[in-house]
Short mmCIF file of N, CA, C and O in Angstrom, two decimals:
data_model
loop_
_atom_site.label_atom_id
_atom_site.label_comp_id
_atom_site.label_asym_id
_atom_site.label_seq_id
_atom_site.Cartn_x
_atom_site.Cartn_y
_atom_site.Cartn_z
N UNK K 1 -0.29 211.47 -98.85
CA UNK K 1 -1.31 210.51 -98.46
C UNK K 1 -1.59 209.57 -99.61
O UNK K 1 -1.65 210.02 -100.76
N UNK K 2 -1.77 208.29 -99.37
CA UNK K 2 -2.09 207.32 -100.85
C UNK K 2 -3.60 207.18 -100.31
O UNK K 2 -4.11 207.43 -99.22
N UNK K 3 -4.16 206.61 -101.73
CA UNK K 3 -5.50 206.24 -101.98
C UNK K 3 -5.75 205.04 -101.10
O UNK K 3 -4.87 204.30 -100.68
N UNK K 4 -7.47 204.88 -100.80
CA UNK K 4 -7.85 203.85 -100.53
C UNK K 4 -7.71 202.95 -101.43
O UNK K 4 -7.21 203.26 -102.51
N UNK K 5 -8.00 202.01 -101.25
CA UNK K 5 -8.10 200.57 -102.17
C UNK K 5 -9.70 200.62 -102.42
O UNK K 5 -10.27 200.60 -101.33
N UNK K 6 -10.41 200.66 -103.29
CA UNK K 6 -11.23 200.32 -104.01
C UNK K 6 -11.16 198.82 -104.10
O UNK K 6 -10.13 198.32 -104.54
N UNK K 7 -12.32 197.93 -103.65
CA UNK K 7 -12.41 196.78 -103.62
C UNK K 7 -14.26 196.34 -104.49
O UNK K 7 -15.30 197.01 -104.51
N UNK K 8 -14.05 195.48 -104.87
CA UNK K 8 -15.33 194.75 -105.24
C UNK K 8 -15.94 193.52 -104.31
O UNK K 8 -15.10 193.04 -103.55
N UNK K 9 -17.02 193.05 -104.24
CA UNK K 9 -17.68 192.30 -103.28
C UNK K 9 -16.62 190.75 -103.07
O UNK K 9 -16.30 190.28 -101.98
N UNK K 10 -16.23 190.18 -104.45
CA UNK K 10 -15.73 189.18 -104.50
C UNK K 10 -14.05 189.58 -104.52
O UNK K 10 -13.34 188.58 -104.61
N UNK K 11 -13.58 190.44 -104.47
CA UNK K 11 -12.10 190.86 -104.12
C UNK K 11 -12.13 190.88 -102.70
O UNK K 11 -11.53 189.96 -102.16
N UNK K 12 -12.75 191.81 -101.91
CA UNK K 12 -12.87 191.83 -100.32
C UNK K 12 -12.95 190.35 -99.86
O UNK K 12 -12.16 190.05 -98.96
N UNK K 13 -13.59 189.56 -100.23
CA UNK K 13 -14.22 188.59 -99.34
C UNK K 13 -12.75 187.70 -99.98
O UNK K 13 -12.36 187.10 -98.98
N UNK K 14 -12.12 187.47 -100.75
CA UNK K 14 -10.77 186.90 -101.52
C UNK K 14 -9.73 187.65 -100.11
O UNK K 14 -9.40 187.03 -99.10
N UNK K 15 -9.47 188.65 -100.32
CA UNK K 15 -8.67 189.57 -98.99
C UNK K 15 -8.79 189.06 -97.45
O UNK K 15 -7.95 188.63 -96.66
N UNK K 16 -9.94 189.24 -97.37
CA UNK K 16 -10.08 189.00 -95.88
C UNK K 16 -10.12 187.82 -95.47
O UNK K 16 -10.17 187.67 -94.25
N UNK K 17 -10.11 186.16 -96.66
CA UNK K 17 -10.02 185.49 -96.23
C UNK K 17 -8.35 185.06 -95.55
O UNK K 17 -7.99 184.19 -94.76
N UNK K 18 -7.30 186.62 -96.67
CA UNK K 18 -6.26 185.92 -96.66
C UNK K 18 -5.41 187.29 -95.49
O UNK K 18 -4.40 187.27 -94.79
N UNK K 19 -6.09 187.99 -95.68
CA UNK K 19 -5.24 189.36 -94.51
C UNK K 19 -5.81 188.81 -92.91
O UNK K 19 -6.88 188.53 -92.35
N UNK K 20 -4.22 188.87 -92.57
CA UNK K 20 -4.61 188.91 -90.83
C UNK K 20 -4.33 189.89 -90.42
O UNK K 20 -4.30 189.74 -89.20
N UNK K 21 -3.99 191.23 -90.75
CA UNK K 21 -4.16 192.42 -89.97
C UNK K 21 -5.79 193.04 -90.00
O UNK K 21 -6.77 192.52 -90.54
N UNK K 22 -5.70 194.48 -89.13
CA UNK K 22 -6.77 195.03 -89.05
C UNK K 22 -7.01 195.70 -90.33
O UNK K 22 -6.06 196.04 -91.04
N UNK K 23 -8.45 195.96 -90.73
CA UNK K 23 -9.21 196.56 -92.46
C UNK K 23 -10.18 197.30 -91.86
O UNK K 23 -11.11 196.92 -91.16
N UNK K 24 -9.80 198.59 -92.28
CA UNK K 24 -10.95 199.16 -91.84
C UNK K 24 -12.32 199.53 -93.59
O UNK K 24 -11.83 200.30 -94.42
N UNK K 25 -13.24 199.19 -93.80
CA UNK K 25 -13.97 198.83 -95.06
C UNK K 25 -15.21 199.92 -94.96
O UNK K 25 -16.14 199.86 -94.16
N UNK K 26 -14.99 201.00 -96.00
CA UNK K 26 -16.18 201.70 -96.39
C UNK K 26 -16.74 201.25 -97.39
O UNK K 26 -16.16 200.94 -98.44
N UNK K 27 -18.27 201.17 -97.09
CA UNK K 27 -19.33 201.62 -97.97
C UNK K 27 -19.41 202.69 -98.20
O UNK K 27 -19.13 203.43 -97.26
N UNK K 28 -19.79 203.32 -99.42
CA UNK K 28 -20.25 204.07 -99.85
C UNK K 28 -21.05 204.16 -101.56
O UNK K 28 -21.09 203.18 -102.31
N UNK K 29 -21.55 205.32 -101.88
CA UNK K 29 -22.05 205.73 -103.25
C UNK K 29 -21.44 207.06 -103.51
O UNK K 29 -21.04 207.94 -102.75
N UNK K 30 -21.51 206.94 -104.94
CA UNK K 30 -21.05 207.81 -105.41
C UNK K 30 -21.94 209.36 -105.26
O UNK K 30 -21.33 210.43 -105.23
N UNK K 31 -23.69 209.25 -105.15
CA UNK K 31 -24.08 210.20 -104.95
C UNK K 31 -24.40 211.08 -103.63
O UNK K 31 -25.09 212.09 -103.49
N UNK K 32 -23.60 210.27 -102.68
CA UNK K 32 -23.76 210.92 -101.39
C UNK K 32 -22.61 211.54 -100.60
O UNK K 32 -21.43 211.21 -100.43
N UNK K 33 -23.37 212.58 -100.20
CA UNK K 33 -22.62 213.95 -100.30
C UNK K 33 -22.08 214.10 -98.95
O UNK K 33 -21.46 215.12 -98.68
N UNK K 34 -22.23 213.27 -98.14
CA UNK K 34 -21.57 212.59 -96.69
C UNK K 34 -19.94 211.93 -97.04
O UNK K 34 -18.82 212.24 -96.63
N UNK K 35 -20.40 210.94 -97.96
CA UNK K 35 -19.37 210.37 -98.09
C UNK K 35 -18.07 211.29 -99.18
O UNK K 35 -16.85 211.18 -99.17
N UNK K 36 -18.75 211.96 -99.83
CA UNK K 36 -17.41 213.01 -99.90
C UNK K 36 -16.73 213.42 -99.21
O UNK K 36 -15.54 213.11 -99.19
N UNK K 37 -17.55 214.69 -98.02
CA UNK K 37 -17.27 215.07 -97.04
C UNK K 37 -16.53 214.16 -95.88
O UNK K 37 -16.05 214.73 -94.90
N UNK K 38 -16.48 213.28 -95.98
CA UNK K 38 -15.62 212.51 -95.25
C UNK K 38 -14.42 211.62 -95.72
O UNK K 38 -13.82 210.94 -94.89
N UNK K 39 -14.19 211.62 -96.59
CA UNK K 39 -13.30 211.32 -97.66
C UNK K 39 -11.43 211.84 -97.34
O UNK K 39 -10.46 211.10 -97.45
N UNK K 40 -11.45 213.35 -96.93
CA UNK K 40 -10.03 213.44 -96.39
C UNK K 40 -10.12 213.09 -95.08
O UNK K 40 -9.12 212.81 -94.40
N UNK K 41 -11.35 213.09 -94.62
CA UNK K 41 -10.93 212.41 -93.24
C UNK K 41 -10.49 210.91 -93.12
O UNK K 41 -9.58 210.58 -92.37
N UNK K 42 -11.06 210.18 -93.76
CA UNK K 42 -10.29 208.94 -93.78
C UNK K 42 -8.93 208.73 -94.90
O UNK K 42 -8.05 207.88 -94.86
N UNK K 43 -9.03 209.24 -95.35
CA UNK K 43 -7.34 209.68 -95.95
C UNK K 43 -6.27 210.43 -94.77
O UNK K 43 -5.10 210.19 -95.05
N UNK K 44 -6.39 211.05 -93.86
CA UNK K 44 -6.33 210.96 -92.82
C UNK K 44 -5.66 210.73 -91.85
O UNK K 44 -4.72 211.19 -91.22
N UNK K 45 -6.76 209.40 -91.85
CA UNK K 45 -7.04 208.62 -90.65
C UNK K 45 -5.95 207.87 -90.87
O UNK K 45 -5.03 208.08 -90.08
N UNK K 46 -5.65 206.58 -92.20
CA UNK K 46 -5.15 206.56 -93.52
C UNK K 46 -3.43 206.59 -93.06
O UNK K 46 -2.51 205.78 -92.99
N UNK K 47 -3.56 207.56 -92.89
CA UNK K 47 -1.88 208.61 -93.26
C UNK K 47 -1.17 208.38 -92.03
O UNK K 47 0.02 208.10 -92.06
N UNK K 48 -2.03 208.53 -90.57
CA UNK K 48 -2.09 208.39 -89.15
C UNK K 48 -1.52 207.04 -88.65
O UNK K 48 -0.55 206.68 -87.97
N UNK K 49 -2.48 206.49 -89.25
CA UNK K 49 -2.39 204.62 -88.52
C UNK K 49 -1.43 203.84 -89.55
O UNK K 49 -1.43 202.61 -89.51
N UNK K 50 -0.52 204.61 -90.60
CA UNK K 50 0.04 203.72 -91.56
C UNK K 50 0.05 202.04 -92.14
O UNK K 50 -0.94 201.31 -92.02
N UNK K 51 0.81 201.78 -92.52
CA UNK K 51 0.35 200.99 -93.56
C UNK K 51 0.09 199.28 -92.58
O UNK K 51 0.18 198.27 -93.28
N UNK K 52 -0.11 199.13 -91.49
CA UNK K 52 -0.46 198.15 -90.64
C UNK K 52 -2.39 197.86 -90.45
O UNK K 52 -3.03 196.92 -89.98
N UNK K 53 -2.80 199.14 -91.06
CA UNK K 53 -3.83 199.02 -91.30
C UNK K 53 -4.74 199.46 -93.01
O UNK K 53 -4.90 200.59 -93.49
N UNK K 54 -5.02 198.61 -93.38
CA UNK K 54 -5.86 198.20 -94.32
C UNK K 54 -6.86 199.49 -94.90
O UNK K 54 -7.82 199.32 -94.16
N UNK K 55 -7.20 200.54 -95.67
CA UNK K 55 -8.34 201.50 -95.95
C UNK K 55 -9.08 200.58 -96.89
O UNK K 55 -8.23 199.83 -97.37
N UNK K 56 -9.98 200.38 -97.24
CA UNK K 56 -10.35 200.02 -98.55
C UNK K 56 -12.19 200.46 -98.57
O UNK K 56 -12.96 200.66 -97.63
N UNK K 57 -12.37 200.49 -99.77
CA UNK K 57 -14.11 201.22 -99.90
C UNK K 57 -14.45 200.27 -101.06
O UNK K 57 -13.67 199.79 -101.88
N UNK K 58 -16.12 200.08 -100.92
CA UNK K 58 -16.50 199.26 -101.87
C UNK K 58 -18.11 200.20 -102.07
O UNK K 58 -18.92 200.56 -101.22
N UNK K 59 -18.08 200.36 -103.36
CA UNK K 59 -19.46 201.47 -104.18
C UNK K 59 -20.43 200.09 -103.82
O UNK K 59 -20.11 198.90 -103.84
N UNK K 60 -21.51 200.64 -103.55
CA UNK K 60 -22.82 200.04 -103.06
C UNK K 60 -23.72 199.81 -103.79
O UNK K 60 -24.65 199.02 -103.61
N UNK K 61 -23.37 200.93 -105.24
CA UNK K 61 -24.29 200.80 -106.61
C UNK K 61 -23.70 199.94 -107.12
O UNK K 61 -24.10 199.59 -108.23
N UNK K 62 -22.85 199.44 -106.70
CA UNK K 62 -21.86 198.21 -108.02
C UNK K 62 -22.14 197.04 -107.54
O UNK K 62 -22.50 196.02 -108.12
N UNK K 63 -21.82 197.38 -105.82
CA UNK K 63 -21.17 195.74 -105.34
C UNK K 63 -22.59 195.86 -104.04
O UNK K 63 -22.73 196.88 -103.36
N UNK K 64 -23.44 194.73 -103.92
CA UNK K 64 -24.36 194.22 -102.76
C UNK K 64 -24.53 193.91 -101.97
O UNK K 64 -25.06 194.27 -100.92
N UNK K 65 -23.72 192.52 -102.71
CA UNK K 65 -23.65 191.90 -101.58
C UNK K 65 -23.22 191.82 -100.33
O UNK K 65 -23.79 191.13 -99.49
N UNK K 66 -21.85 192.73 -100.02
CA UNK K 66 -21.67 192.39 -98.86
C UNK K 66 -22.44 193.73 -98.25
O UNK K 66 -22.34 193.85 -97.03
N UNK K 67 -23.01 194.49 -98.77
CA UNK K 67 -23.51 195.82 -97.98
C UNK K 67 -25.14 194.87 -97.51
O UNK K 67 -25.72 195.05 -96.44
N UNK K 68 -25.47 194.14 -98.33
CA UNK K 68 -26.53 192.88 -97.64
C UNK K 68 -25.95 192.08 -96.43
O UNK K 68 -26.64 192.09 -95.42
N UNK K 69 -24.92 191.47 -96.41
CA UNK K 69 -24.63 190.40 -95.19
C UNK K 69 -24.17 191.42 -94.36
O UNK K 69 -24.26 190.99 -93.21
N UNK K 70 -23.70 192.64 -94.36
CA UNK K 70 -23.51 193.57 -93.45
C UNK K 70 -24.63 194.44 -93.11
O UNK K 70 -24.46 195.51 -92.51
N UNK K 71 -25.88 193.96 -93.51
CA UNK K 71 -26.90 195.16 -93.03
C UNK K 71 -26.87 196.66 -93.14
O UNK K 71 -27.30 197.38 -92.24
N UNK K 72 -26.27 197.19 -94.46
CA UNK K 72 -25.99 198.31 -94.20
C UNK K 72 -26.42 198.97 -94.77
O UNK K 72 -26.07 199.14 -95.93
N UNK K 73 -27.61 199.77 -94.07
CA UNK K 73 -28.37 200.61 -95.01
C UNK K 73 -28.72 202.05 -95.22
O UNK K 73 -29.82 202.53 -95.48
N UNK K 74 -27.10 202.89 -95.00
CA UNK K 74 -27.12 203.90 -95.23
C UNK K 74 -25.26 204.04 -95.54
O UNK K 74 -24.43 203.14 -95.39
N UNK K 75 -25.04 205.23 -95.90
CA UNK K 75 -23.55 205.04 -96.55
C UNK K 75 -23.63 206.61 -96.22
O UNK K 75 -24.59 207.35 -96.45
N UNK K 76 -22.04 207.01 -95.45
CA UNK K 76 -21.30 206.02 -95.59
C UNK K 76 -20.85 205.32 -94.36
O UNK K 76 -20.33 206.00 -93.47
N UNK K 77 -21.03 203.77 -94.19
CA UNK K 77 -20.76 202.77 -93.17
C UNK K 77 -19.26 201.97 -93.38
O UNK K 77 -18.71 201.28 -94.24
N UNK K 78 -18.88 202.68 -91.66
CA UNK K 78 -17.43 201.41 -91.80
C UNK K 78 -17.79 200.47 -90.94
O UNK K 78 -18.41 200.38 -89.88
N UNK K 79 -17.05 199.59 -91.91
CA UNK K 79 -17.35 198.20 -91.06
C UNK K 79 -15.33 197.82 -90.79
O UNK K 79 -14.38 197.77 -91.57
N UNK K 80 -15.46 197.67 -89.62
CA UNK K 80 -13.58 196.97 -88.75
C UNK K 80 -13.77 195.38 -88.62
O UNK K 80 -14.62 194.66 -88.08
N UNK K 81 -12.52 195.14 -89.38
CA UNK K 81 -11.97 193.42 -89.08
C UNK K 81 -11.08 193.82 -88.75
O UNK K 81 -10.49 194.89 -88.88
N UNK K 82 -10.82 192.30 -87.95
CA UNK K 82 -9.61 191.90 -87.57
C UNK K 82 -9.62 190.40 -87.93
O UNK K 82 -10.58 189.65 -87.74
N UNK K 83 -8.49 190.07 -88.45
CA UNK K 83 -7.80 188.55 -88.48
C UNK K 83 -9.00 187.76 -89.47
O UNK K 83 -9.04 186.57 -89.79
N UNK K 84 -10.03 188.97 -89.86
CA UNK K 84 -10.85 188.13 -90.80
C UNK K 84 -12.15 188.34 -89.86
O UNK K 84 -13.16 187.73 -90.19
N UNK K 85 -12.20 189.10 -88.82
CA UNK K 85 -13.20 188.84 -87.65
C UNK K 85 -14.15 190.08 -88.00
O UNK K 85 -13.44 191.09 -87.96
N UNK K 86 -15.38 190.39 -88.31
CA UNK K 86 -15.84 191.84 -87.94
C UNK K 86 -15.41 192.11 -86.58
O UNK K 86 -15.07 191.08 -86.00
N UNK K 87 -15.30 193.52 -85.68
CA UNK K 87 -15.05 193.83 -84.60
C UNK K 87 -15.57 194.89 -84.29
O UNK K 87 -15.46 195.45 -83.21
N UNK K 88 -16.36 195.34 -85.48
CA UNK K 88 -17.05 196.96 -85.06
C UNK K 88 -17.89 197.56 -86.41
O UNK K 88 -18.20 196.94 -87.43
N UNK K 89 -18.13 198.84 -86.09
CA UNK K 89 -18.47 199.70 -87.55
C UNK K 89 -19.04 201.21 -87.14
O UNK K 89 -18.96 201.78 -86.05
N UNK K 90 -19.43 201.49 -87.93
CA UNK K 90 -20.13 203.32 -87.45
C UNK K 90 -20.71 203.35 -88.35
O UNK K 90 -20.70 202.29 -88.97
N UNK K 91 -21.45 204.37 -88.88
CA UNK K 91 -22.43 205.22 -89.58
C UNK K 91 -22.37 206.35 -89.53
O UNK K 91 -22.68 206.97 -88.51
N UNK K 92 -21.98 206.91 -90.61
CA UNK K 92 -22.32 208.22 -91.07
C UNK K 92 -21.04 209.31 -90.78
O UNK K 92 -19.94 208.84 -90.47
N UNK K 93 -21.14 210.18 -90.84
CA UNK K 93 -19.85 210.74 -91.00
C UNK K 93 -18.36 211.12 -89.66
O UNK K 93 -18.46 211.78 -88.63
N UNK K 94 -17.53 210.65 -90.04
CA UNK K 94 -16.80 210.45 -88.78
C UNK K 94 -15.21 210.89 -88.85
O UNK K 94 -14.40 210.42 -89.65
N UNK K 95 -15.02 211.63 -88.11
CA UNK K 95 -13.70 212.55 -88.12
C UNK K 95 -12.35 211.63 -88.48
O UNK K 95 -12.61 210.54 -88.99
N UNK K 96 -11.25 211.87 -88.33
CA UNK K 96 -9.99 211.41 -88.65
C UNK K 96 -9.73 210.61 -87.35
O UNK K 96 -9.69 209.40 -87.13
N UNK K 97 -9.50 212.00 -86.33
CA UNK K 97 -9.14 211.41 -84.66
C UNK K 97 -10.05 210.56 -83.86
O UNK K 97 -9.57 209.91 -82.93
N UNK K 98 -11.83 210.48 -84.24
CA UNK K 98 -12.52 209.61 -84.07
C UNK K 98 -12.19 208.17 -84.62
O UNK K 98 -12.41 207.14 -83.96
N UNK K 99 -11.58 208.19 -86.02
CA UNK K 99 -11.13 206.77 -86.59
C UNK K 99 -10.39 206.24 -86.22
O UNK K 99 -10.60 205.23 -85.55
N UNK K 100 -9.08 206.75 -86.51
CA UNK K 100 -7.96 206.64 -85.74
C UNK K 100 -8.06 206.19 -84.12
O UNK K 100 -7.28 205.34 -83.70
N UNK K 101 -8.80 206.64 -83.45
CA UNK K 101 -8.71 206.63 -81.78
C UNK K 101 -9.45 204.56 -81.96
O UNK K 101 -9.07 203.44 -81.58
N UNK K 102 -10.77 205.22 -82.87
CA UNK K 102 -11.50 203.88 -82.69
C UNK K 102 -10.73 202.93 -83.29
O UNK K 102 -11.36 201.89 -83.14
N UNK K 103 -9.85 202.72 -83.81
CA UNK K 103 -9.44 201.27 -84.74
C UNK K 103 -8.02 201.19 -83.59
O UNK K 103 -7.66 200.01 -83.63
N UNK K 104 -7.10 201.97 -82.62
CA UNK K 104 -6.94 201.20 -82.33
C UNK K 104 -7.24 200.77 -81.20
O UNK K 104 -6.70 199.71 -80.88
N UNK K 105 -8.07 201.35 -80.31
CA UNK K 105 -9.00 201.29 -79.14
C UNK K 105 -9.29 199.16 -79.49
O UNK K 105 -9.26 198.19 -78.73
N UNK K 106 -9.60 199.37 -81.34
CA UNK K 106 -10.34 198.07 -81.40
C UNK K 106 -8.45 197.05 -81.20
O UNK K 106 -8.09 196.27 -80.31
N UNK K 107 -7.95 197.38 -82.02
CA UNK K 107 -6.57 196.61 -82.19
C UNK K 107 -6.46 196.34 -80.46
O UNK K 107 -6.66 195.22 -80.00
N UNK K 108 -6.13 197.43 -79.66
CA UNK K 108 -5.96 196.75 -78.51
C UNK K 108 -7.06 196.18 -77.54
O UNK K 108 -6.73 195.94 -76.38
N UNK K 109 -8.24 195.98 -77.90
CA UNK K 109 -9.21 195.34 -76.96
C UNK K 109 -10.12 194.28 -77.40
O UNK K 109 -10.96 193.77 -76.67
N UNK K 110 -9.97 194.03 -78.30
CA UNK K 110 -10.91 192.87 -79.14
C UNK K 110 -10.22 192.02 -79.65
O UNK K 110 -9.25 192.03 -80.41
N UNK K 111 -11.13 190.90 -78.90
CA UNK K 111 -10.17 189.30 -78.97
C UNK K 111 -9.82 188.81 -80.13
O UNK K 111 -9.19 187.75 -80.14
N UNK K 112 -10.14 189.46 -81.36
CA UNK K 112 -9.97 189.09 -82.58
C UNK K 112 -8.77 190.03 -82.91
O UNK K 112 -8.33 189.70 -84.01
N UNK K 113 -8.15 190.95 -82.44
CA UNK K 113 -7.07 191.24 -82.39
C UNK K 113 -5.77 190.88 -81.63
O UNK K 113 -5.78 190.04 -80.73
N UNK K 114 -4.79 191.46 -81.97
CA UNK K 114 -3.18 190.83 -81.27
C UNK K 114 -3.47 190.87 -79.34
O UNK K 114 -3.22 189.90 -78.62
N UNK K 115 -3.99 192.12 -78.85
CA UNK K 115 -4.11 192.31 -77.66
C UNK K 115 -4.86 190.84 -76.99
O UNK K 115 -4.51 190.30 -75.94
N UNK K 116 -5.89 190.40 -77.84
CA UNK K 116 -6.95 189.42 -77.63
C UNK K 116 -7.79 189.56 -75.81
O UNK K 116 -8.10 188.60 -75.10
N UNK K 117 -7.93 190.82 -75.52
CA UNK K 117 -9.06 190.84 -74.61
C UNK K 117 -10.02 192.02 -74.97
O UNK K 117 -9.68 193.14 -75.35
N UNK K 118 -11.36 191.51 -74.76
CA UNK K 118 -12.04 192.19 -74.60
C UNK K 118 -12.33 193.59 -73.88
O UNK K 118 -12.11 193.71 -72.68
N UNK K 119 -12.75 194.44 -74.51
CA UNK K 119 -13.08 195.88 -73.69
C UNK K 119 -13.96 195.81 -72.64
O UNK K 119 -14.91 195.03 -72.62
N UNK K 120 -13.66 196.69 -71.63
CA UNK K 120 -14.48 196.64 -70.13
C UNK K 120 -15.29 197.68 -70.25
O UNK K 120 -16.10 197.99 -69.37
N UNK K 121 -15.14 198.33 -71.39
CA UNK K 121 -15.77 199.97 -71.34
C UNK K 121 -16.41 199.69 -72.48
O UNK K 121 -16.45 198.58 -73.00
N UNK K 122 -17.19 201.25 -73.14
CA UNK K 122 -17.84 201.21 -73.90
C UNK K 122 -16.76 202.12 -75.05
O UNK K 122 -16.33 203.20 -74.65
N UNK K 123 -16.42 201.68 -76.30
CA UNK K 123 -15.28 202.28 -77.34
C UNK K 123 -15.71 203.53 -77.45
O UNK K 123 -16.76 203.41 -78.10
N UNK K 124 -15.55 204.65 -77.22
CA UNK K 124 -16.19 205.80 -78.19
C UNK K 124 -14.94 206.42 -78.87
O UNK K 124 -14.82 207.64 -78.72
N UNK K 125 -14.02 205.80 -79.55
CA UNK K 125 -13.25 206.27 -80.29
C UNK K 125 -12.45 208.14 -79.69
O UNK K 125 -11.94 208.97 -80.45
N UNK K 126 -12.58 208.22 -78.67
CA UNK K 126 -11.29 209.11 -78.30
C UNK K 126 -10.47 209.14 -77.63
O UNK K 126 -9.87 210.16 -77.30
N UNK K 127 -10.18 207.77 -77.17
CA UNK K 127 -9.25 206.95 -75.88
C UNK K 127 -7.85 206.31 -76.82
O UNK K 127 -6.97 205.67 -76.25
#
């Protein structure tokens, strides 16, 4: 399994202006004991959906800003792009086959992805 990408506020926002695949982007801190615990799960998830999709995490004690324009006020929060688009996110701790199911549930139903239609249902990441 390889590492996430560790990103900073002004590296991500450099990336996503220039990646058109799907990113799936954790928040997190270093002192929360969630985001450990979920840690091989998105390594994972990671390993599952290979290298067509994006892992990357950005520390919340370092970097702000975007955990500000993303409203995110608990960790650890993923936030899903596509093509540069947000398309989703979760909170709090979330399995491998939950990730996996949800990112590409999103790849094929959200217009900001290749599929480009919208979902008729509601995503709960095990479809």
């Amino acid at each position: 399994m390889g590492e996430i990408r560790e990103v900073s506020d002004e590296l991500f926002q450099d990336l996503l202006r220039r990646e058109r695949g799907f990113i799936v982007l954790e928040f997190w801190s270093p002192g929360c004991s969630v985001c450990q615990q979920v840690e091989p799960e998105v390594l994972q998830a990671q390993k599952d959906l290979g290298p067509s999709t994006l892992f990357m995490k950005i520390n919340t004690d370092h970097n702000n800003i975007l955990a500000s324009k993303y409203q995110v006020t608990g960790t650890p929060t993923f936030i899903y792009f596509c093509k540069g688009q947000k398309v989703g996110g979760a909170i709090g701790y979330i399995n491998a086959t939950v990730l996996r199911n949800t990112v590409k549930d999103l790849i094929r139903h959200s217009a900001n992805c290749p599929a480009g239609k919208r979902p008729p249902y509601e995503m709960d990441g095990y479809g």
